[in-house]
Every structure is written in C-alpha cells, then in structure tokens.
Amino acid sequence: MDTKNYSRHIELNNAVILDGFWSDVQKTVNSKVIPYQYEALNDRIENAEKSYCVENFKKASEIVRRLRNGEKPPVYPVDKWCYDENNSDENAFHGWVFQDSDAYKWLEAAAYSLQREFDSQLYDRCTELIDIICSAQMENGYLDTLYIINDRDMAFSNLRDFHELYCFGHLAEAGVAFYYATGNKRLIWAAVRFADLICEVFGENGKAGYGGHEIAELGMIKLYEATGKEEYLKAARLFVDRRGTRPFYFDIERGITTDGLGYKYNQAHLPVREQNEAVGHAVRGVYLYSAMADLSRLTNDDSMYEACMRIWENITQKKMYITGGIGATVDGEAFSFDYDLPNDLAYCETCASIGLIFFARRMLEIKANAQIADTVERALYNTVLSGMNIDGDRFFYVNPLEVLPKASREDSRKHHIKTTRQKWFGCACCPPNLARLIGSLGEYCYTENDDTVFVHQYIGSSVQTKFGRLDVKSHYTENGHIEITADCQRPFTLALRIPSWCDEYKISANAEIKDGYAYVGITEKCELLIDFELKPRLVKCSNLVRENTDKLALCYGPSVYCLEAVDNGDNLQLLKLDLSTDFECGYTWCTQSNMPIPTVVANGFREKPDERLYSDFASSKQIPCKLTFIPYRFWSNRGETEMSVYFRYTE
Amino acid sequence: MDTKNYSRHIELNNAVILDGFWSDVQKTVNSKVIPYQYEALNDRIENAEKSYCVENFKKASEIVRRLRNGEKPPVYPVDKWCYDENNSDENAFHGWVFQDSDAYKWLEAAAYSLQREFDSQLYDRCTELIDIICSAQMENGYLDTLYIINDRDMAFSNLRDFHELYCFGHLAEAGVAFYYATGNKRLIWAAVRFADLICEVFGENGKAGYGGHEIAELGMIKLYEATGKEEYLKAARLFVDRRGTRPFYFDIERGITTDGLGYKYNQAHLPVREQNEAVGHAVRGVYLYSAMADLSRLTNDDSMYEACMRIWENITQKKMYITGGIGATVDGEAFSFDYDLPNDLAYCETCASIGLIFFARRMLEIKANAQIADTVERALYNTVLSGMNIDGDRFFYVNPLEVLPKASREDSRKHHIKTTRQKWFGCACCPPNLARLIGSLGEYCYTENDDTVFVHQYIGSSVQTKFGRLDVKSHYTENGHIEITADCQRPFTLALRIPSWCDEYKISANAEIKDGYAYVGITEKCELLIDFELKPRLVKCSNLVRENTDKLALCYGPSVYCLEAVDNGDNLQLLKLDLSTDFECGYTWCTQSNMPIPTVVANGFREKPDERLYSDFASSKQIPCKLTFIPYRFWSNRGETEMSVYFRYTE
C-alpha cells in the first residue's frame, strides 16, 4: 500500500487566478460563456437546439402552486429520455430528462464568477433563477421538474434511467458553491431539503437504490462538508457501497433478474471494490470514481482507495487519449476495451475529461503523485479547452483526434464527430460543465496539509495558504519560467510538481525529488525561480494501440499539437515529418477571433498521391515541405478543415 | 470512345470445369452446400436462424387455393422488412420480405449442378420445390409470397421497400437456368407468366415504376434471351431508363416530393446515364450496373456504356478493397465515399463481390480488357471464396480485412464483423448466391465472337467453341503453368489474358499484346504452353486510403494473403516484414478440415509491447521472427483468431 500524504485543495476564495493565459480564459467564461448560456437556458439563442430548462422550472412551479391549492394536475408519461413539441403534450416536461442540471451547473459557474468578481447584474440573474427553482420545490423537498410536471406519484421509481438523483447532485454542488461565493443560503437550503428527503427514502432503512447517473454521491459529500451533517456522508457511502451488489437494484426496480452485465453502462455490474477496469458511460464513471476517492479520504478506507488506484491506472495506462480524452466509443458514450483508442471514431466527451480532473484532484488529495497531476494538465490544456472556441460561444461535445469533414457528413459511423463547434446542444451538459471547471480552476492548482503546500499546476495566481501567501507568476506555456514568492508566516515545505514532459529543469533552491515532486523547505520569505525547459517533443503512443503504429504526435509543454489542412493542405496522411528537423516556434493569426495561435513548424515531406489504388510496392514520390502544427485546443477555430493529431515520419 | 469488340460468354453446357482447385470447390458446392441449403430453406438446420422460405410458399399456395374457391383469406400488415413469431401472426408471412429469392437462387445453383452431372434425387427435390412454388402463383401470374399471404390488394404498392420485382428477377434467372439445364419448362413458364403481368402493369403505358432492389432488369434480359420476346427487353430498358428520373417514382408511391438524395441507396437519385459514381447499397448497385452493361451490348447504346465505364472505374480505382470486396460501410450495406476503405469496419458483402463479377463479365462482353478480367479474378479468389469455409457448411456475409475478435464482441461498431463463419442467416442472400456463381463458373472464363476466343480466367476446363474444342489444363494458382490444346476446326485468334500481377511470362507462340491480352493466331490443331511467373509480391495500397499508409499486403498469383494470430501470435500490429526477406512457400495442415492450407513464410520482426501508453519517441524493441501468411480465402478455418491483410514493414 502506498504511503498516503493527505492534503486538501485550497478554497477558491484563497486561490485567485492571475495568469496571462488562464485569466483570459476565465474572462471569456465570465463575459461570454455565462451570459450566453443564460440565454440558452432561457431558449433565446436563435437557430440553436432548445433547452427548455427554465421553462420546465416555471411549469413545475405552477404545478406546485396547484398542488398547494389542492388541485390535481394532469399526468403525462415519463417514458423517454428526451421530450419535445413533437412527442409530448405542450404542457408536459420538455427536453432531456436531466435538463434541470443545466441550470444548476450554470449557477455553479456563475457562483465562481461572482466569487472572483462580484457583479450585481449577474447576482440578480442568479437570485431570480434561484427563486424560480425554489418555487418549483415540492413541500416534501422533492425537486425534479420531470416528475413534478409529468407524474408526481412516480418519483424515484426508475433510478436507472431518469436522472433525479443526478439533478440533485448538481443542485447540491451549485447550492454549496453559491453559498460559499455569496453567503446566500437559498439554494443550498433547497438542496438540503431535497437531501433530507433522499436520506429518508434511501437511508439505511429505506430503499436500497442509487442513481443510474452518478453525482448525487459527490453532491452529498459537498453538503456534508458544508453543513457537517453526517447523514449526508452516510448517504454518499450507501449509494457507493450498494452499487453493483446483488440483487441488483435496477433489477428490483423492474421486477426482473439479470446477470447485471447490462449495468456496466452505469458501473453497477459489480460492487465498486471489485471493479478493476473503467467501464460504461465515461462521465458516469469518473463521477463515481471521484466520489469513491472522496469517501476513501474522508473515512480512510484502504480497500476503496485500492479500487480507485486500479481504475485510475486502467484509465491512464490503457484507456486515455494523448489529449486526456476518455470514452473511446460513441456507443453508450463509453470506455471501450483496453488500448482501443481510435482517432477518427473517438468520443472523448468534454464532460468526461472534466470528470477525470475531478477524480484526479481527489486522488491527489490522498497522495500527491506527479503522474496524477500530469493527467489533470493533459486533460485541461487539451480536451477541456478544445471543448470551447476562442470566442467562448461555440462548443464541442465530442473531441476526436482525427477529422475528415467528408467522413463526418457521409459516414454514419462518424456523425457524432462534429467538424465545427456548435452553438448549443439539446443535451447541453458540456458547456456549463466547462464553465464551472474553468471558474473553479483555483481549486485544482494547489493542495495543502499540515506541513506542505503542493503546487500541482503552474497557473499564475495569488494563494493564501496556512503558511502565508504564495504569489505565483507563470510563463509555463510560453517558456516554462515560473516565479514563486512565498510570504512565509511559518516554516513549511513547498512541493513543486515536475512535469513528466520536462527532462531539464532548474529550481533556485535545494530540492528533494519524490514521486515527481521537488520538495523545497521554506523557512523565510523568499523568491523561487523555476525553469522547465520547454521544447517540441515527439511522442509515441504504445504499439498496443493499433491505430498509431508508425506515427507520432507532437507535444510542446502541456499542449498536444495537431495538423490542420488549412495550414497543410488536404490529405494530411500524405505528410511525413523528417525526424532530423529543427522546430520553429511562432504564431499564425486567426482572423476569425482576431488572435494569434501558436505554431510549431517542422521540415517534412508530402507524398504525391499514388495514382493506382493497388500497385507493386515502391516508395511513393515525395517532395519536401513544411509541416505547421497548432495546439490541439485551437483546432477548428478557422473554419471546417481536416485535422489530425498523429502523423507519419521518416528517418 | 473505346473500340468495342463484342463477344459472348460460352454457354455452360459448352464449358466444363476440370480443374484441381475449382473442381473441388464445385464438388463441395454440389455435395455439401446445395443439400445443406435445401435443409436450411426447409428450416431443418438446428440452431440456425430460420428461413421460412418453403413454409411461405406453402402458405401462399393455400391462400391461392382458397382464392380459387372464392374464399376471402385474412389480411395481415406488410409494414416491416422482417417478420417472425414475435412480430406477426403465425399464419402470416415470415422471414425477410425477399425470402422467396432464396428458393430461386437455390434452384439456379441446383440447375447448374444438374447441368454438370445429373442426379435424379436432386432433380426430384427441385421439381418438388418447383411444384410448391408454382402452386403459389396466382391466376394472373403474380408470384410473391409476402403479398399473396398478407395482402393481395397491396401488390406492387411499395416497390421501394418490398422486393417483389427482386424476387421476380431471381425467379426468371432460376427458370432460365433450370430450363437450360434440364429442359424442364415448368419454372421458366411461371417466370414468363409473372413477367407478362409485370409488363402489363409496368409497360410503356403502365405505372412508371422500377424495383427498389434491382435484378428484375437482369431477369427480364435473361427471359428475353431465352424466349426471344422483345417485350422483356423493353421492360428491362424501361426499368433502367426510368430509374432516378423526376418525378421520382418512390416519391409518387408515397405522395411526397423529395430531392431524391434519399434514393441514392437504391441508385435512383439520378437518371442512370448521369451517374458517375457507385453509390448506395452495393449489391443493388452492381445488379443495376450489370443490367446497364447488358442493355448497352444488346442495343449498342454508347451513352449507357460510358456510364458503365465511369462507374466501373470509380469502383475499381476508388472503392474496391484489394480482396475485390466492395461496399465499405455497414450503414446501408453501401459504397462509401472515394478512398474510404477501412479494414476493420469493412462490409464487403459476399453478394456484392459476386455482383461485381456479374458486372465485369458483361463489361468484358462489350470489350475485352485485362483490368476487368483481373477484377473478376481478384473478387473470385478472395472475397467470394472467403464467403464459404473449406467444408462448405459455414458462410460469411461480411468479409473484413482486419479482425480483432475482442472488438467484434465488445464494440457495437463492429458487431457486423463476424469472427467465424455462420451456419445460416435469416437474411441468407449470400450462401445461395455463392452456390450459383460457383456452379456457373464456366460462364466467366471464356467469351467468343466471330474470330476470337478470349481466355479471361485460367481455370482447367474443356470448352466447345465455335472454332473447335479447347482443352485447358491449369496450374495457375500452384505454379502459373497452363497448357491449352486447341482442336482447330477453322482458324481463329486466341486471346490470352496476361494477369496484371505477372511481370514475366512465356507463351509458346507468337503473340501480339493489346489491352492486356496476348493475341495468338491459331490455324491448326496445336498445343500452347503458357507460364506466368508466380512469386509472392508486396503490394501497396494508394496513399489516398488513410488506413494503409506505411503498410503492405502480400499477394501470390491471384490470391491475397493474410496474417492470422493462430500462426503469428496475438497483436498482429506488432509484426513488421523485413523488406529484404526471402519468401518460403509451403503448407500448413488444417486439422479442422483435414486439408493443407498454403503458406508463405517471411522474415520479419516482432516489436515488444511498449509498456507506457505515451512516451518520448524511441524505436520499440523488436526481435526477429517469422511471419506466416495464408490465403485470405482460408482465414478463420482454424477457429476464432485475429486476422489482418495489411502489415507493417521495415527496410
């Protein structure tokens, strides 16, 4: 068993991001994404798929009013995952069954924004939305608009498919965030009322259920940490411990007996401590694993931690793309089998990489390990940021590593691979999830315990630790130079992650290296200079991944790079990097967003297209050319174009 | 415009196969496949999907009897493509809507078998089945059990989806074949009666319809050639000429107006002369193109021939696998876009390659061109033969070029990729189609015109030409040696195809080379010796196919070879051929079928699996090893195992 060195993330009001790169992203989220998403929740974006989110809360509020008046509102079927004008009554619930959660995620993102910089207009919008939400809560605390609008009596009757426990989890997270950010208790109070009902229904002597889509576990844990009420921690543990035990609750709900393999999708096929492999819907998976890690930390549960480690290693050693994307298959938005990581069919949902970061932070809080923090970095700088365009008003749900626009149009197997970011999605989990992660980025950079502050991510920031203030100036992505000023109130150890991509680094102090961290003793106010040598690196993927043999990827610091046809011409498979090349780093101007995009230019060759479909082997003719790479996160900001992360090479 | 040199195939009773390799295959078809399929049509194969084929004819026969008695049989819905005990009344039609065609294809195959070698037991089975079929024909000549059983009044009301014109086409082909083989006119008479009804309904002054699944065109042409009745040729031309013209008949059937793009699936989106690309369902496509080629020949129609050539070139230069497989995508069992030829997702239906051979033979009859005959060879020796196991009792519908059994089990995108041949399919078009092609192989080897006999395929045989007998002894696949004895009754030219894979050959006579054929003047009885140098060849696929860059395939004569894990260990992607290797040809014993399977053994390397999923570029460790290749057609005869046609290489 590993030696643990528990630490806790630093609360958001103590970790303010002040970073050339990330402050811009946060500003985009504040100024563009949050207002834009508010319009989307209210169905005011032209030509975008409708959300119905706020509309549902208003309908539910009306139902609750009528119930209070002793009326009997009509009943509509709850029999689908998605409802619209064509398949349901106009007075019934509309949108996806988990639509409430978009409002909660938006409120959580807005809370982080308010915490960073109070904005009375945004605060008013939030409280107005919270009013609508609270008015939709039933007297017993129940709060899920699908069942409130369509069929009150059927609440909690199909936990496998319908997302009321999921919506509760997001309500709890939003409630806690909004309370911490503003002191306003209205939303957390709604969450507490709903949590109390859930504890009553699913407590130790209640139904042995758990949600088909995990996150109630994380919500309960956050409520426990905010309120101190043990009941909520217990509920989280019950949800996790019951999962996948026999008889399967999802069988009981249906009055059938199965072998449970169908519940792999929900990670409910085996008790969690017996799970060795990440399976099923990827977002659900990482939300469960995050809760398992939290429970392991909170209750010092070794067997739970071991399960977390096995799953963590399975994901990061066998099921994760170089971009930090997870969930290789569109079928069930799921993890595929080991080493099945097709580039052009990838799913890599933005939310799944966000969830992977949630899981990673919690694992780091149990034991600092640079491989885990590296994975946060990998997901953050690549798949997560790829989820949003530079302007902050278009989003990717799916983040492939190779795109041929023609294939996305003509090949039904690739219809999930969008070639340009979308305005909004009917199933819009990703954009608000992205907003809440970016908004709470401060929580992912540092953890601290009784003697150590861990720096996991080098993002410029000002941090209030137990030992005094840390001021971090970071040029991490530009040149690898970081300056940390430690205003030492009492001696402590500063543990600095050494990125796995860095072979050469300098730290202006004596350091002891352990588990990928440089441990530096700080006894007085001081300034540390850190230099990570940044250079383009050629990275290979294991030859157990069939797709990438005889190919390479280019990485530069934390960023994975890619080729786009807009820079390199069509048929990217004709390009070959010359291994003896030098690399030239520069910029190309993105006229669409009026911003420079970093480039790495290398020497290579472009094969001439072979004229005959089949011919006796002979090397194809090739001519020297330049290969221009851009960071993967910026792909598809300059129109629809072929893209590939992996490329061929020649000695 | 090409100069044409029309020729006609030699009729089956004049072209008897006597070939070490192919006679064995024909024997397997006669002794195993035909009896086995008869059992299948009668639902007597244990644990195989039910056919319902004969059962439907019996049900229809009973309906016809009741109609004759003035009764009103019940009506059942015709609203699906497949019916079984669970979704339809037990007295209604069962199976796929085109199930009748299986009986016809079986009868056609049986006819070829009887033509080769009369077998009274088989003949009795045939006439018994023909009796059942004929008793199901309605008084007006209509003969399709789906509508006869379920809803007489709705006949011909949905040509797009329901296959009565398709079933008619197969009935006509079977009727003609059975008549030629046995002189028995009962089945062709049924076909003629149905054809007359169709001509009445869809003639010049009738409905402007055509079948959603082409083959009525070919059936009409065969009936025309057998009976001399111009009406049938006209009907074929109407079906072809109307196709894809506006207003779209499939729109008219539904009372809607569309842009017709949805009818790409049926090749009915554009008039056929405006089609430049093979699109839609691959089998339907090649059946249509075959009829277009026939019509071009029969009516000397240049614009039709030009369309055929454009489509031919599109298929063979941009949409055909090295194995002669066509139809790259499971979605619609269809042609994909140019150069989209994924190995592991391939569809490559056995029937589609059979249809490609139909198309090719007809193109050769317009103009002899070795590239076309090469394609027949490519499809025949590879995808077509891969469709059946050595023992003749298991079949592939789908013929991929790369198989990972785990992926077929766990990845829904690959569920169509079976790893072992199946006993029978509910949708069992391929096994009887294969039987009828193998049975009529003689038709595909030779064509003749007024001065020339063309040898397109070197298959041992005894052929009665206009100019006297040809006796061909062939060791084509073993050592490339062929002996032709020409019993010259009058002078003629013998045109010998030079296979495209052959760089060195000897012909024991003066020859003029044109369009890939060696033209030899024959003035007296003589013996020609031909030697095509046979050696393993490394073949590359155009770099416009993204999947195969930096990979090669191994071919040996007409056969494409592949690697199987049973010989080479798992993880075939770790293997690399050493380009400096010698090749050693030999055999490996297949204990399952008690037969030797040819092998080619080469030197190469096996990479050690990379331990880390992502790492700085360095060549993987490798150890020398032998690579054992077997002919693609024999893959999966030795149990479930990983397979790949393409492999990596190293200088």
PDB file of C-alpha atoms in Angstrom, chain A residues 263-401:
ATOM      1  CA  TYR A 263     -25.398  -2.338 -15.827  1.00  0.00           C
ATOM      2  CA  LYS A 264     -21.760  -1.980 -16.831  1.00  0.00           C
ATOM      3  CA  TYR A 265     -23.048   1.144 -18.557  1.00  0.00           C
ATOM      4  CA  ASN A 266     -23.837   2.508 -15.067  1.00  0.00           C
ATOM      5  CA  GLN A 267     -20.799   0.940 -13.347  1.00  0.00           C
ATOM      6  CA  ALA A 268     -23.375  -1.073 -11.393  1.00  0.00           C
ATOM      7  CA  HIS A 269     -22.437  -4.581 -12.549  1.00  0.00           C
ATOM      8  CA  LEU A 270     -20.114  -5.308  -9.629  1.00  0.00           C
ATOM      9  CA  PRO A 271     -19.587  -3.936  -6.127  1.00  0.00           C
ATOM     10  CA  VAL A 272     -17.254  -0.971  -6.540  1.00  0.00           C
ATOM     11  CA  ARG A 273     -14.405  -2.562  -4.593  1.00  0.00           C
ATOM     12  CA  GLU A 274     -14.403  -5.427  -7.084  1.00  0.00           C
ATOM     13  CA  GLN A 275     -14.140  -3.143 -10.093  1.00  0.00           C
ATOM     14  CA  ASN A 276     -10.705  -3.204 -11.731  1.00  0.00           C
ATOM     15  CA  GLU A 277     -11.481  -1.556 -15.001  1.00  0.00           C
ATOM     16  CA  ALA A 278     -13.152   1.660 -16.101  1.00  0.00           C
ATOM     17  CA  VAL A 279     -16.282   0.610 -17.977  1.00  0.00           C
ATOM     18  CA  GLY A 280     -19.527   2.050 -19.249  1.00  0.00           C
ATOM     19  CA  HIS A 281     -20.558   5.654 -19.735  1.00  0.00           C
ATOM     20  CA  ALA A 282     -17.364   7.602 -19.171  1.00  0.00           C
ATOM     21  CA  VAL A 283     -18.813  10.655 -17.421  1.00  0.00           C
ATOM     22  CA  ARG A 284     -20.815   8.495 -15.036  1.00  0.00           C
ATOM     23  CA  GLY A 285     -17.681   6.501 -14.373  1.00  0.00           C
ATOM     24  CA  VAL A 286     -15.429   9.378 -13.396  1.00  0.00           C
ATOM     25  CA  TYR A 287     -18.155  10.930 -11.231  1.00  0.00           C
ATOM     26  CA  LEU A 288     -18.428   7.640  -9.327  1.00  0.00           C
ATOM     27  CA  TYR A 289     -14.667   7.253  -9.047  1.00  0.00           C
ATOM     28  CA  SER A 290     -14.439  10.839  -7.740  1.00  0.00           C
ATOM     29  CA  ALA A 291     -16.922  10.007  -5.001  1.00  0.00           C
ATOM     30  CA  MET A 292     -15.040   6.804  -4.206  1.00  0.00           C
ATOM     31  CA  ALA A 293     -11.820   8.809  -3.789  1.00  0.00           C
ATOM     32  CA  ASP A 294     -13.566  11.365  -1.559  1.00  0.00           C
ATOM     33  CA  LEU A 295     -15.001   8.587   0.608  1.00  0.00           C
ATOM     34  CA  SER A 296     -11.639   6.891   0.822  1.00  0.00           C
ATOM     35  CA  ARG A 297     -10.078  10.145   2.049  1.00  0.00           C
ATOM     36  CA  LEU A 298     -12.901  11.055   4.411  1.00  0.00           C
ATOM     37  CA  THR A 299     -13.121   7.625   6.026  1.00  0.00           C
ATOM     38  CA  ASN A 300      -9.547   6.430   5.490  1.00  0.00           C
ATOM     39  CA  ASP A 301     -10.860   3.469   3.524  1.00  0.00           C
ATOM     40  CA  ASP A 302      -7.938   1.500   2.098  1.00  0.00           C
ATOM     41  CA  SER A 303      -9.871  -1.022   0.021  1.00  0.00           C
ATOM     42  CA  MET A 304     -11.780   1.829  -1.605  1.00  0.00           C
ATOM     43  CA  TYR A 305      -8.518   3.616  -2.353  1.00  0.00           C
ATOM     44  CA  GLU A 306      -7.080   0.457  -3.872  1.00  0.00           C
ATOM     45  CA  ALA A 307     -10.082   0.185  -6.181  1.00  0.00           C
ATOM     46  CA  CYS A 308      -9.606   3.859  -7.113  1.00  0.00           C
ATOM     47  CA  MET A 309      -5.931   3.250  -7.902  1.00  0.00           C
ATOM     48  CA  ARG A 310      -6.698   0.184 -10.039  1.00  0.00           C
ATOM     49  CA  ILE A 311      -9.285   2.126 -12.014  1.00  0.00           C
ATOM     50  CA  TRP A 312      -7.042   5.186 -12.245  1.00  0.00           C
ATOM     51  CA  GLU A 313      -4.239   3.093 -13.694  1.00  0.00           C
ATOM     52  CA  ASN A 314      -6.573   1.318 -16.062  1.00  0.00           C
ATOM     53  CA  ILE A 315      -7.809   4.645 -17.403  1.00  0.00           C
ATOM     54  CA  THR A 316      -4.491   6.423 -17.685  1.00  0.00           C
ATOM     55  CA  GLN A 317      -2.433   3.450 -18.876  1.00  0.00           C
ATOM     56  CA  LYS A 318      -4.932   1.815 -21.238  1.00  0.00           C
ATOM     57  CA  LYS A 319      -7.964   3.957 -21.960  1.00  0.00           C
ATOM     58  CA  MET A 320      -6.919   7.578 -22.263  1.00  0.00           C
ATOM     59  CA  TYR A 321      -6.078   9.527 -25.397  1.00  0.00           C
ATOM     60  CA  ILE A 322      -2.929  11.634 -25.511  1.00  0.00           C
ATOM     61  CA  THR A 323      -5.232  14.659 -25.254  1.00  0.00           C
ATOM     62  CA  GLY A 324      -6.630  13.471 -21.923  1.00  0.00           C
ATOM     63  CA  GLY A 325      -9.819  12.436 -23.679  1.00  0.00           C
ATOM     64  CA  ILE A 326     -11.607   9.390 -22.300  1.00  0.00           C
ATOM     65  CA  GLY A 327     -14.562   7.358 -23.533  1.00  0.00           C
ATOM     66  CA  ALA A 328     -13.409   5.936 -26.858  1.00  0.00           C
ATOM     67  CA  THR A 329     -16.782   4.886 -28.199  1.00  0.00           C
ATOM     68  CA  VAL A 330     -19.956   6.740 -29.120  1.00  0.00           C
ATOM     69  CA  ASP A 331     -21.884   3.608 -28.206  1.00  0.00           C
ATOM     70  CA  GLY A 332     -23.001   4.475 -24.687  1.00  0.00           C
ATOM     71  CA  GLU A 333     -20.548   7.416 -24.669  1.00  0.00           C
ATOM     72  CA  ALA A 334     -18.380   4.842 -23.047  1.00  0.00           C
ATOM     73  CA  PHE A 335     -14.987   3.484 -22.223  1.00  0.00           C
ATOM     74  CA  SER A 336     -14.034   0.863 -24.778  1.00  0.00           C
ATOM     75  CA  PHE A 337     -11.733  -2.094 -24.142  1.00  0.00           C
ATOM     76  CA  ASP A 338      -8.045  -1.693 -23.287  1.00  0.00           C
ATOM     77  CA  TYR A 339      -5.968   0.050 -25.957  1.00  0.00           C
ATOM     78  CA  ASP A 340      -8.998   0.623 -28.197  1.00  0.00           C
ATOM     79  CA  LEU A 341      -8.374   4.297 -28.907  1.00  0.00           C
ATOM     80  CA  PRO A 342      -9.403   5.026 -32.499  1.00  0.00           C
ATOM     81  CA  ASN A 343      -8.572   8.591 -33.517  1.00  0.00           C
ATOM     82  CA  ASP A 344     -11.345   9.188 -36.008  1.00  0.00           C
ATOM     83  CA  LEU A 345     -14.170   7.490 -34.106  1.00  0.00           C
ATOM     84  CA  ALA A 346     -13.245   8.835 -30.684  1.00  0.00           C
ATOM     85  CA  TYR A 347     -15.955  10.120 -28.415  1.00  0.00           C
ATOM     86  CA  CYS A 348     -13.874  11.938 -25.782  1.00  0.00           C
ATOM     87  CA  GLU A 349     -16.745  13.896 -24.337  1.00  0.00           C
ATOM     88  CA  THR A 350     -15.661  17.233 -22.888  1.00  0.00           C
ATOM     89  CA  CYS A 351     -17.520  16.384 -19.661  1.00  0.00           C
ATOM     90  CA  ALA A 352     -15.620  13.122 -19.327  1.00  0.00           C
ATOM     91  CA  SER A 353     -12.272  14.892 -19.268  1.00  0.00           C
ATOM     92  CA  ILE A 354     -13.702  17.392 -16.783  1.00  0.00           C
ATOM     93  CA  GLY A 355     -14.795  14.463 -14.632  1.00  0.00           C
ATOM     94  CA  LEU A 356     -11.351  12.919 -14.984  1.00  0.00           C
ATOM     95  CA  ILE A 357      -9.947  16.131 -13.497  1.00  0.00           C
ATOM     96  CA  PHE A 358     -12.445  15.873 -10.607  1.00  0.00           C
ATOM     97  CA  PHE A 359     -11.265  12.313  -9.983  1.00  0.00           C
ATOM     98  CA  ALA A 360      -7.602  13.324 -10.249  1.00  0.00           C
ATOM     99  CA  ARG A 361      -7.892  16.193  -7.765  1.00  0.00           C
ATOM    100  CA  ARG A 362      -9.401  13.848  -5.232  1.00  0.00           C
ATOM    101  CA  MET A 363      -6.692  11.263  -5.818  1.00  0.00           C
ATOM    102  CA  LEU A 364      -4.059  13.964  -5.346  1.00  0.00           C
ATOM    103  CA  GLU A 365      -5.674  14.875  -2.046  1.00  0.00           C
ATOM    104  CA  ILE A 366      -4.971  11.345  -0.856  1.00  0.00           C
ATOM    105  CA  LYS A 367      -1.454  11.143  -2.165  1.00  0.00           C
ATOM    106  CA  ALA A 368       0.486  13.653  -4.215  1.00  0.00           C
ATOM    107  CA  ASN A 369       1.786  11.915  -7.310  1.00  0.00           C
ATOM    108  CA  ALA A 370       3.044  13.799 -10.328  1.00  0.00           C
ATOM    109  CA  GLN A 371       1.561  11.275 -12.786  1.00  0.00           C
ATOM    110  CA  ILE A 372      -1.890  12.212 -11.491  1.00  0.00           C
ATOM    111  CA  ALA A 373      -1.273  15.959 -11.666  1.00  0.00           C
ATOM    112  CA  ASP A 374       0.183  15.434 -15.167  1.00  0.00           C
ATOM    113  CA  THR A 375      -3.114  13.895 -16.188  1.00  0.00           C
ATOM    114  CA  VAL A 376      -5.005  16.939 -14.917  1.00  0.00           C
ATOM    115  CA  GLU A 377      -2.718  19.060 -17.074  1.00  0.00           C
ATOM    116  CA  ARG A 378      -3.138  16.778 -20.087  1.00  0.00           C
ATOM    117  CA  ALA A 379      -6.932  16.914 -19.907  1.00  0.00           C
ATOM    118  CA  LEU A 380      -7.085  20.619 -19.051  1.00  0.00           C
ATOM    119  CA  TYR A 381      -4.842  22.051 -21.785  1.00  0.00           C
ATOM    120  CA  ASN A 382      -6.154  19.758 -24.484  1.00  0.00           C
ATOM    121  CA  THR A 383      -9.582  18.104 -24.428  1.00  0.00           C
ATOM    122  CA  VAL A 384     -11.187  20.500 -21.948  1.00  0.00           C
ATOM    123  CA  LEU A 385     -10.072  23.666 -23.719  1.00  0.00           C
ATOM    124  CA  SER A 386     -10.860  22.129 -27.081  1.00  0.00           C
ATOM    125  CA  GLY A 387     -14.455  21.974 -25.844  1.00  0.00           C
ATOM    126  CA  MET A 388     -14.836  25.734 -26.386  1.00  0.00           C
ATOM    127  CA  ASN A 389     -13.856  28.061 -29.228  1.00  0.00           C
ATOM    128  CA  ILE A 390     -11.616  31.070 -28.690  1.00  0.00           C
ATOM    129  CA  ASP A 391     -14.610  33.405 -28.618  1.00  0.00           C
ATOM    130  CA  GLY A 392     -16.451  31.371 -25.996  1.00  0.00           C
ATOM    131  CA  ASP A 393     -19.706  30.954 -27.907  1.00  0.00           C
ATOM    132  CA  ARG A 394     -19.321  27.590 -29.646  1.00  0.00           C
ATOM    133  CA  PHE A 395     -18.741  24.207 -28.026  1.00  0.00           C
ATOM    134  CA  PHE A 396     -17.592  20.689 -28.776  1.00  0.00           C
ATOM    135  CA  TYR A 397     -19.252  17.803 -27.023  1.00  0.00           C
ATOM    136  CA  VAL A 398     -17.038  15.268 -28.808  1.00  0.00           C
ATOM    137  CA  ASN A 399     -13.295  15.776 -29.209  1.00  0.00           C
ATOM    138  CA  PRO A 400     -11.819  13.478 -31.865  1.00  0.00           C
ATOM    139  CA  LEU A 401      -8.122  13.224 -32.699  1.00  0.00           C
TER     140      LEU A 401
END
